[in-house]
Structures are given as structure tokens and as C-alpha cells.
Coordinates of C-alpha atoms in Angstrom, one line a residue:
D1 CA 52.4 74.5 117.1
T2 CA 53.5 70.9 116.7
M3 CA 53.9 68.2 114.1
L4 CA 52.1 64.9 114.1
D5 CA 54.4 62.2 112.6
G6 CA 52.8 59.0 111.4
G7 CA 56.2 57.4 111.0
S8 CA 57.0 58.0 114.6
Q9 CA 53.6 57.8 116.2
N10 CA 54.5 58.3 119.9
T11 CA 56.9 61.2 119.3
T12 CA 56.0 64.8 120.5
N13 CA 57.4 67.6 118.3
G14 CA 56.1 70.7 120.2
S15 CA 59.6 71.9 120.9
D16 CA 61.0 71.5 117.4
T17 CA 62.1 74.7 115.6
A18 CA 60.9 73.4 112.2
I19 CA 57.9 71.3 111.5
S20 CA 56.8 69.6 108.3
V21 CA 53.8 68.5 106.2
D22 CA 54.2 65.6 103.9
G23 CA 51.4 63.2 102.7
D24 CA 53.6 60.2 101.9
D25 CA 55.5 60.5 105.2
Q26 CA 52.2 61.1 107.2
N27 CA 53.3 64.5 108.7
E28 CA 50.8 67.1 109.6
V29 CA 51.1 70.4 111.5
L30 CA 48.9 71.9 114.2
L31 CA 49.0 75.7 114.6
G32 CA 47.2 77.8 117.2
W33 CA 47.2 81.3 118.5
D34 CA 45.6 83.1 121.5
I35 CA 43.2 85.8 120.1
G36 CA 41.8 86.7 123.5
T37 CA 42.8 90.3 123.1
I38 CA 40.2 90.9 120.4
P39 CA 36.9 92.1 122.0
S40 CA 34.2 89.5 121.9
N41 CA 31.9 91.9 120.0
A42 CA 34.4 92.5 117.2
V43 CA 33.5 91.8 113.6
V44 CA 36.3 90.0 111.8
D45 CA 36.9 91.5 108.4
S46 CA 39.8 89.2 107.3
A47 CA 42.4 86.8 108.6
S48 CA 45.7 85.5 107.3
I49 CA 48.4 83.2 108.3
T50 CA 52.1 84.0 107.7
L51 CA 54.6 81.2 107.5
E52 CA 58.3 81.1 106.9
V53 CA 59.0 78.2 104.5
S54 CA 62.4 76.6 105.0
D55 CA 61.9 73.7 102.6
K56 CA 59.8 74.4 99.6
S57 CA 57.2 72.4 97.8
N58 CA 55.2 73.2 94.8
E59 CA 52.3 70.9 95.9
T60 CA 49.1 72.1 97.5
F61 CA 48.7 72.3 101.3
T62 CA 45.4 73.1 103.0
F63 CA 44.3 74.5 106.4
Y64 CA 41.4 72.9 108.3
E65 CA 39.8 73.6 111.7
A66 CA 41.3 71.6 114.6
K67 CA 38.4 70.5 116.8
P68 CA 39.9 69.2 120.1
A69 CA 41.9 71.3 122.6
W70 CA 45.3 69.8 121.7
N71 CA 48.4 70.2 123.8
E72 CA 51.6 71.3 122.0
S73 CA 53.9 69.4 124.3
K74 CA 51.8 66.2 124.5
A75 CA 50.2 65.8 121.0
T76 CA 51.4 62.8 118.9
W77 CA 50.0 60.9 115.9
K78 CA 47.9 58.9 118.4
I79 CA 46.9 61.4 121.1
Y80 CA 46.0 65.1 121.2
D81 CA 46.7 65.4 125.0
T82 CA 47.6 63.0 127.8
S83 CA 45.3 60.0 127.6
K84 CA 43.1 61.7 125.0
N85 CA 43.1 59.8 121.8
W86 CA 42.3 61.3 118.4
Q87 CA 39.1 59.9 117.1
T88 CA 41.2 58.6 114.2
A89 CA 45.0 58.5 114.5
G90 CA 46.6 61.5 112.9
G91 CA 43.6 63.6 113.7
L92 CA 41.8 62.3 110.7
G93 CA 38.4 61.8 112.3
A94 CA 35.3 64.0 112.0
N95 CA 35.6 64.9 115.7
D96 CA 39.3 65.8 115.1
R97 CA 39.2 68.3 112.2
G98 CA 36.7 70.2 110.1
T99 CA 35.9 69.2 106.6
A100 CA 35.8 72.7 105.0
A101 CA 39.1 73.9 103.5
L102 CA 39.9 77.3 105.0
S103 CA 42.7 78.1 102.6
S104 CA 45.3 76.4 100.4
F105 CA 48.7 77.3 99.1
S106 CA 51.9 76.1 97.5
A107 CA 55.3 77.3 98.5
D108 CA 58.0 77.3 95.8
P109 CA 60.5 79.0 96.5
T110 CA 61.4 79.2 100.2
G111 CA 60.6 82.4 102.1
T112 CA 57.7 84.1 103.7
Y113 CA 54.1 83.3 102.7
T114 CA 51.0 85.1 103.8
I115 CA 47.9 83.0 103.2
N116 CA 44.5 84.7 103.3
L117 CA 41.7 82.6 104.9
N118 CA 38.6 82.2 102.8
A119 CA 35.1 83.1 104.0
A120 CA 34.8 79.8 106.0
G121 CA 38.2 80.6 107.6
V122 CA 37.1 84.1 108.5
A123 CA 33.8 82.7 109.9
L124 CA 35.8 80.3 112.1
V125 CA 38.0 83.0 113.5
Q126 CA 34.8 85.1 114.1
S127 CA 33.4 82.1 116.1
W128 CA 36.6 82.1 118.2
V129 CA 36.3 85.8 118.9
A130 CA 32.7 85.3 120.1
S131 CA 33.7 82.1 122.1
P132 CA 37.4 82.0 122.9
S133 CA 37.2 78.5 124.4
S134 CA 36.3 77.1 121.0
N135 CA 39.6 78.2 119.5
H136 CA 41.7 75.1 118.9
G137 CA 43.6 76.4 115.9
F138 CA 44.3 74.8 112.6
F139 CA 45.5 71.6 110.9
L140 CA 47.9 72.2 108.0
V141 CA 47.8 69.1 105.8
G142 CA 48.8 67.8 102.4
P143 CA 47.4 64.2 102.3
S144 CA 48.3 63.6 98.6
T145 CA 51.7 65.3 98.7
T146 CA 55.0 63.6 98.1
N147 CA 57.3 66.6 98.6
R148 CA 57.8 67.8 102.1
L149 CA 56.9 71.3 103.1
E150 CA 58.9 72.5 106.1
I151 CA 58.1 75.7 108.1
R152 CA 59.7 77.5 111.0
S153 CA 57.8 76.9 114.3
S154 CA 57.0 79.1 117.3
E155 CA 60.2 77.9 118.9
Y156 CA 62.4 79.2 116.1
G157 CA 65.0 81.7 117.3
T158 CA 64.0 84.6 115.1
K159 CA 60.6 85.9 116.2
A160 CA 59.8 87.5 112.8
K161 CA 60.1 84.0 111.2
R162 CA 57.6 82.3 113.5
P163 CA 54.0 81.5 112.3
K164 CA 51.7 84.4 112.7
L165 CA 47.9 84.9 112.6
S166 CA 46.8 88.3 111.5
V167 CA 43.2 89.4 112.1
T168 CA 41.6 92.6 110.8
W169 CA 38.5 93.5 112.7
H170 CA 36.2 96.4 113.6
E171 CA 34.1 97.1 116.6
G172 CA 30.7 95.5 116.4
S173 CA 27.5 97.0 117.9
G174 CA 26.6 95.9 121.4
S175 CA 23.4 93.9 121.9

């Protein structure tokens, strides 16, 4: 995971222990998980993302598909990997992120939130199971928000407070 910061466009945030989403400050989050241990013929029944919110916001934040293979330690507002520019800065282009909202939530008060992905989100995770190389994770954005949402990152010291993707699946029939 990392944060793209429109106010500090060349800064990498992949080693931060907390990352933020805020529309008026142009902060967005990228989240990703390796799901390679799920068999490629598995049928995904549901998927959810658990986040530890350390600074609350009662505004709405939304998950979208991240399209390019971004690099946690290199991604900035301008690039998703060394010498690889976003189509539009901040990952705002059609080649940068999907247009279908995969889930939305508000976080007031602070604490642990489990956000269930909708049918489009489950279908996306299913596509990653079938083709692991297509898994580039999620954008978490709040373009019209004015109150920062801060979450613990994968670098946070307490493992139980780090972002988690949970996938419920069953064995599919072979073809």
C-alpha cells in the first residue's frame, strides 16, 4: 500500500505507517494483496477489506480497480513505477483506474471497519484468481471529501491493524 499525494507530487509514501485519503488535499491510497494461494479454479463467493481507521471521517470513500502494476516504493502522484507515468497524474485516467465503484464506506468513529465488496468487486477478485498477473489492487479515493480519512498501512507495527483482504471461495469444477 501507498499514498499518492497531490500536494507533494514527487514524494513516495510506501514506507509510511499511516496513509490518508482526502479530496481537497488530493490524497489517494493504493492497496494490494497477493492472492496467489487461492486455486485458479476457485469460485469467489465474497470479498471484504478490513481497515483500521486512525483519523475518522463521516464522508464517503470509494474503492476502484487499480489498472497498472504499481510499485509501492516508487509510486507518486506522477508515476506508478520508475519512468512509468500515470495516464493522468494521480491515477485519474481511464487506463489508471476502473470506473465501477467496488464499495463505499464512511468511518466515524475511529476503529476497525470491514467493507464488503459489491458484485463488481467480487467479480474483479474472481478475475484475479483466474489470472493472478491482472491483480493490481485497489484505489481508495474520496474526490469530493474535505475531511481526511487516515488508515494504518501494511508497515504499521501491529499486524492485526494492517489492511486485510478476506476472500471466501469454494472449489470450482475443473474444465
